[in-house]
Amino acid sequence: MDVLDEDELVRTVGLTKRYGGRTVVDAVELSVRAGEVYGFLGPNGAGKTTTLRMLLGLVRPTAGTVRLLGRTPGSRDPLAGVGAMIEGPAFYPYLSGRENLKVLARYAHVPLARVDAVLETVDLTDRAGDRYAGYSLGMKQRLGVAGALLKQPRLLILDEPTNGLDPAGMADMRALIRQLGDDGCTVLLSSHLLGEVQQLCDRVGVIADGRLVAEDTVTQLLGTPGLRVRAEPLELAADRARSLLGADRVRVTDDGLDLTVDPERAAWLNAELVGAGVAVSELRRHERDLEQVFFELTRGEQAKGEQAKGGHKRELSRGELADVNR
């Protein structure tokens, strides 16, 4: 029997899934540590859902290994400590929210007392007696999270939990996930929404065209803050900045310069530029957002993937398409 790794709840090595000649997930090396909210970020079609299905033992990998709570997926032991919502919740429409959760609790051999506890956690107590068919999309998503929490899991896996929600529903779901993380639950969250991941997650894995192209803290991915400068003449400003900071720390944009420099040095930099005959009209702190980082990371990978495919495509069967949805 494998020894449970208390620090690493999910670990994949070379995780790969192919359907015929198409590689959907390509040698992914993923690590989710205890106590963190981990964002699995990628565009639709990148392989996120297929990866999560392999973690849970719902899809068999073509190659590579998965360790879930220290064990191999597919057996009961690791799944007892995992709650999951993949591709949205599915409940009996004619039963109430509470009755649906009681059905799940009986199947999972969970005390029925947990039903009211999780309803309170997701703020559905007042509507627990209403039929599921009458729930809004946001309420359905929250009930799905409640179902995933019934077993008091060590690891909660959520696939696009804010998908289709209005802004208010998204805000409610973000608050719920952040609270779960603050309460010590480890959350693995897949999403294509950059702002969601930036606000919620401690670490991020970025997947593009089936490949994990980056994995780090949000802070590290965003990099060091710098300064944005608008000045005339722009070429003279760029030349002076390069001489002061080095060419690799200066990026010329359409309307100014992005400089990799400590923002606390703004006054010094302004004096140097003005002294060189540059008219500075704007000098402000600048930080990259996750959107910029994401497109930098994924654009190259997607281009390489298209080149490797050589333009040859194969129609997938209906069963294959069920997995290749994100």
C-alpha positions as a printed Julia matrix, in Angstrom:
326×3 Matrix{Float64}:
   0.0    0.0     0.0
   1.32   3.43   -0.9
   2.14   5.92    1.82
  -0.13   8.98    1.75
   1.76  12.17    0.9
   0.38  14.77    3.28
   1.72  17.72    1.28
   0.86  16.67   -2.28
  -2.73  15.58   -2.85
  -2.49  15.35   -6.65
   0.54  14.35   -8.68
   0.68  13.38  -12.35
   3.74  12.23  -14.28
   3.66  12.16  -18.08
  -0.14  12.04  -18.04
  -1.3   11.52  -21.63
  -4.58  10.77  -23.36
  -4.92  10.01  -27.07
  -7.99   9.29  -29.14
  -6.8    7.64  -32.33
  -4.24   9.99  -33.84
  -5.26  12.95  -31.7
  -3.42  13.75  -28.47
  -5.84  15.52  -26.14
  -3.61  15.61  -23.05
   0.14  15.55  -23.65
   2.56  14.48  -20.88
   1.05  16.73  -18.2
   3.03  17.08  -14.94
   0.59  18.46  -12.36
   1.06  19.0    -8.63
  -1.62  20.16   -6.18
  -0.54  20.7    -2.58
  -2.58  20.43    0.58
  -4.33  23.61    1.67
  -4.13  25.55   -1.59
  -6.65  26.71   -4.17
  -5.11  25.58   -7.44
  -6.31  27.09  -10.71
  -6.17  24.86  -13.78
  -6.35  27.49  -16.5
  -6.74  27.02  -20.23
  -8.93  27.89  -23.21
 -11.88  25.71  -24.19
 -10.52  22.61  -25.92
  -7.2   22.68  -24.05
  -7.73  19.34  -22.26
  -8.82  20.52  -18.8
 -11.9   18.33  -18.37
 -10.2   15.23  -19.8
  -7.35  15.72  -17.3
  -9.8   15.99  -14.39
 -11.63  12.88  -15.58
  -8.33  10.96  -15.55
  -7.61  12.19  -12.01
 -10.92  10.74  -10.85
 -10.54   7.44  -12.71
 -13.41   8.22  -15.1
 -11.11   8.07  -18.13
  -8.14   5.72  -18.45
  -4.85   7.43  -19.42
  -3.06   6.34  -22.56
   0.26   6.86  -20.77
   1.63   8.3   -17.55
   0.62   7.97  -13.92
  -1.75   9.69  -11.5
  -1.52   9.79   -7.71
  -4.64  11.03   -5.95
  -4.28  11.4    -2.18
  -1.28   9.12   -2.48
  -3.15   6.35   -4.31
  -3.98   5.31   -7.85
  -7.43   6.53   -9.06
 -10.13   3.95   -9.63
 -10.15   2.45   -6.15
 -12.53   3.48   -3.4
  -9.9    4.66   -0.9
  -8.74   7.88   -2.63
 -12.24   8.78   -3.84
 -13.51   8.68   -0.25
 -11.49  11.84    0.37
 -12.47  13.63   -2.85
 -15.52  15.67   -3.79
 -16.02  16.62   -7.43
 -18.3   18.46   -9.8
 -17.4   17.78  -13.43
 -19.23  19.6   -16.26
 -21.94  20.93  -13.98
 -24.36  19.3   -11.53
 -26.98  16.68  -12.41
 -29.89  16.13  -10.04
 -33.44  14.81  -10.13
 -35.55  17.78  -11.32
 -38.72  16.73   -9.44
 -36.98  16.42   -6.04
 -36.1   19.3    -3.78
 -32.52  20.37   -3.2
 -32.54  18.72    0.23
 -34.05  15.47   -1.09
 -31.45  15.29   -3.87
 -28.66  15.66   -1.34
 -30.19  12.93    0.83
 -30.08  10.57   -2.16
 -26.39  11.35   -2.63
 -25.7   10.98    1.09
 -27.22   7.48    1.15
 -25.14   6.37   -1.84
 -21.99   7.8    -0.26
 -22.81   6.31    3.18
 -22.73   9.79    4.7
 -24.81  10.72    7.77
 -27.95  12.63    6.73
 -26.99  15.33    9.22
 -24.38  16.43    6.68
 -27.14  17.53    4.29
 -28.22  20.54    6.34
 -24.59  21.38    7.09
 -23.61  21.63    3.43
 -26.8   23.48    2.52
 -25.8   26.11    5.06
 -22.26  26.22    3.69
 -23.49  27.07    0.19
 -26.25  29.39    1.49
 -29.18  27.33    0.19
 -30.96  26.55    3.45
 -33.88  28.88    2.69
 -34.5   27.23   -0.71
 -33.66  23.65    0.26
 -37.3   22.57    0.12
 -37.86  23.9    -3.41
 -37.79  21.59   -6.41
 -34.48  21.49   -8.25
 -36.26  22.25  -11.54
 -37.15  25.69  -10.19
 -33.59  26.62   -9.2
 -31.67  29.31  -11.01
 -28.4   28.32  -12.69
 -26.43  29.8    -9.8
 -28.45  27.82   -7.25
 -27.92  24.63   -9.26
 -24.18  25.23   -9.27
 -24.17  25.84   -5.51
 -26.18  22.65   -4.94
 -23.58  20.8    -7.02
 -20.84  22.13   -4.74
 -22.93  21.1    -1.72
 -23.11  17.57   -3.1
 -19.34  17.52   -3.58
 -18.86  18.62    0.04
 -21.04  15.91    1.6
 -18.11  13.61    2.35
 -16.09  16.42    3.99
 -13.43  15.88    1.32
  -9.77  16.7     1.7
  -9.75  17.61   -1.99
 -12.51  19.39   -3.9
 -12.35  19.26   -7.73
 -14.55  21.78   -9.56
 -14.78  21.96  -13.34
 -15.74  25.47  -14.57
 -17.93  26.16  -11.5
 -18.96  29.67  -12.67
 -19.75  28.6   -16.24
 -22.92  30.33  -17.45
 -23.49  32.35  -14.28
 -24.39  36.04  -14.3
 -21.99  38.48  -12.57
 -23.8   38.2    -9.23
 -23.75  34.41   -9.38
 -20.06  34.42  -10.28
 -19.29  36.66   -7.32
 -21.23  34.35   -4.98
 -19.4   31.28   -6.29
 -16.0   32.97   -5.98
 -16.78  33.94   -2.39
 -17.81  30.37   -1.6
 -14.65  28.84   -3.09
 -12.41  31.35   -1.36
 -14.13  30.61    1.96
 -13.63  26.86    1.45
  -9.95  27.5     0.8
  -9.67  29.7     3.89
 -11.29  26.91    5.91
  -8.52  24.52    4.89
 -10.14  22.62    2.02
  -7.81  21.97   -0.9
  -9.51  23.06   -4.13
  -8.55  22.17   -7.7
 -10.48  24.56   -9.92
 -10.54  24.43  -13.71
 -11.49  27.58  -15.59
 -11.0   29.57  -18.78
 -11.85  32.81  -16.95
  -8.64  34.68  -16.21
 -10.05  37.12  -13.69
 -11.61  34.29  -11.72
  -8.32  32.44  -11.39
  -6.36  35.59  -10.54
  -8.77  36.47   -7.71
  -9.13  32.98   -6.25
  -6.04  30.9    -6.68
  -2.77  30.47   -4.8
  -1.07  28.6    -7.65
  -1.91  28.18  -11.31
  -1.25  25.57  -13.96
  -1.7   26.81  -17.53
  -2.63  24.23  -20.17
  -2.69  24.88  -23.92
  -3.28  22.34  -26.68
  -3.02  19.54  -24.12
   0.36  20.65  -22.72
   1.04  22.17  -19.3
   3.02  25.26  -20.29
   3.46  26.82  -16.84
   2.84  26.06  -13.17
   3.6   28.59  -10.45
   2.11  31.02   -7.97
   0.03  33.84   -9.43
   2.59  36.32   -8.1
   5.46  34.58   -9.87
   3.54  34.28  -13.14
   2.69  37.98  -13.09
   6.32  38.87  -12.49
   7.86  42.0   -11.01
   5.85  45.24  -11.27
   7.39  47.96  -13.4
   6.71  51.41  -14.83
   4.78  52.58  -17.84
   6.09  55.74  -19.52
   4.59  58.02  -22.13
   7.14  60.44  -23.51
   8.29  62.37  -26.58
  10.32  61.73  -28.59
   9.69  58.05  -27.96
  12.87  56.74  -29.61
  15.05  59.03  -27.52
  13.21  57.9   -24.38
  13.71  54.26  -25.34
  17.43  54.74  -26.03
  17.98  56.49  -22.69
  15.98  53.86  -20.81
  18.03  51.08  -22.45
  21.26  52.76  -21.41
  20.02  53.09  -17.82
  18.3   49.72  -17.36
  19.52  47.4   -20.12
  17.81  46.52  -23.39
  16.04  43.47  -21.94
  14.19  45.67  -19.43
  12.67  48.01  -22.02
   9.67  47.19  -24.21
   8.38  49.72  -26.73
   4.59  49.77  -27.14
   2.35  51.73  -29.5
   2.08  54.68  -27.13
   5.02  54.44  -24.76
   7.42  52.21  -22.86
   6.95  49.34  -20.42
   9.98  49.19  -18.14
  11.04  46.39  -15.81
  12.21  48.5   -12.9
  11.29  48.99   -9.25
   8.38  51.49   -9.22
  10.04  53.19   -6.24
  12.68  54.48   -8.69
  10.13  56.5   -10.66
  11.46  59.91   -9.52
  15.04  58.96  -10.45
  13.98  57.67  -13.85
  11.92  60.79  -14.55
  14.88  63.03  -13.75
  17.16  60.99  -16.01
  14.75  61.13  -18.96
  14.07  64.85  -18.58
  17.8   65.51  -18.28
  18.28  63.73  -21.61
  15.79  66.06  -23.32
  12.75  63.78  -23.12
   9.33  65.3   -22.37
   7.6   62.88  -19.97
   3.79  63.14  -19.99
   2.99  60.02  -17.91
   4.92  57.85  -15.51
   2.99  55.26  -13.51
   3.23  51.87  -11.86
   2.46  49.02  -14.24
   1.72  45.38  -13.48
   0.97  42.62  -15.94
  -2.36  40.93  -15.46
  -3.01  37.22  -15.89
  -4.61  37.81  -19.27
  -1.35  39.13  -20.72
   0.66  36.27  -19.2
  -1.89  33.72  -20.4
  -1.79  34.85  -24.01
   2.01  34.99  -23.97
   2.14  31.4   -22.7
  -0.56  29.88  -24.86
  -0.08  31.64  -28.2
   3.22  29.89  -28.89
   1.99  26.49  -27.72
  -1.11  26.63  -29.88
   0.98  27.62  -32.9
   3.36  24.71  -32.27
   0.44  22.34  -31.89
  -1.1   23.36  -35.19
   2.25  22.98  -36.92
   2.76  19.52  -35.44
  -0.7   18.43  -36.58
   0.16  19.54  -40.09
  -3.41  20.47  -40.82
  -4.61  16.83  -40.72
  -7.75  16.33  -38.69
  -9.76  13.25  -37.81
 -13.43  13.24  -36.91
 -13.94  12.03  -33.34
 -16.68   9.62  -32.39
 -19.57  10.75  -30.22
 -18.04   8.97  -27.22
 -14.69  10.66  -27.74
 -16.34  14.06  -28.05
 -17.9   13.58  -24.62
 -14.41  13.79  -23.12
 -12.88  16.32  -25.49
 -15.14  19.14  -24.45
 -12.63  21.51  -22.86
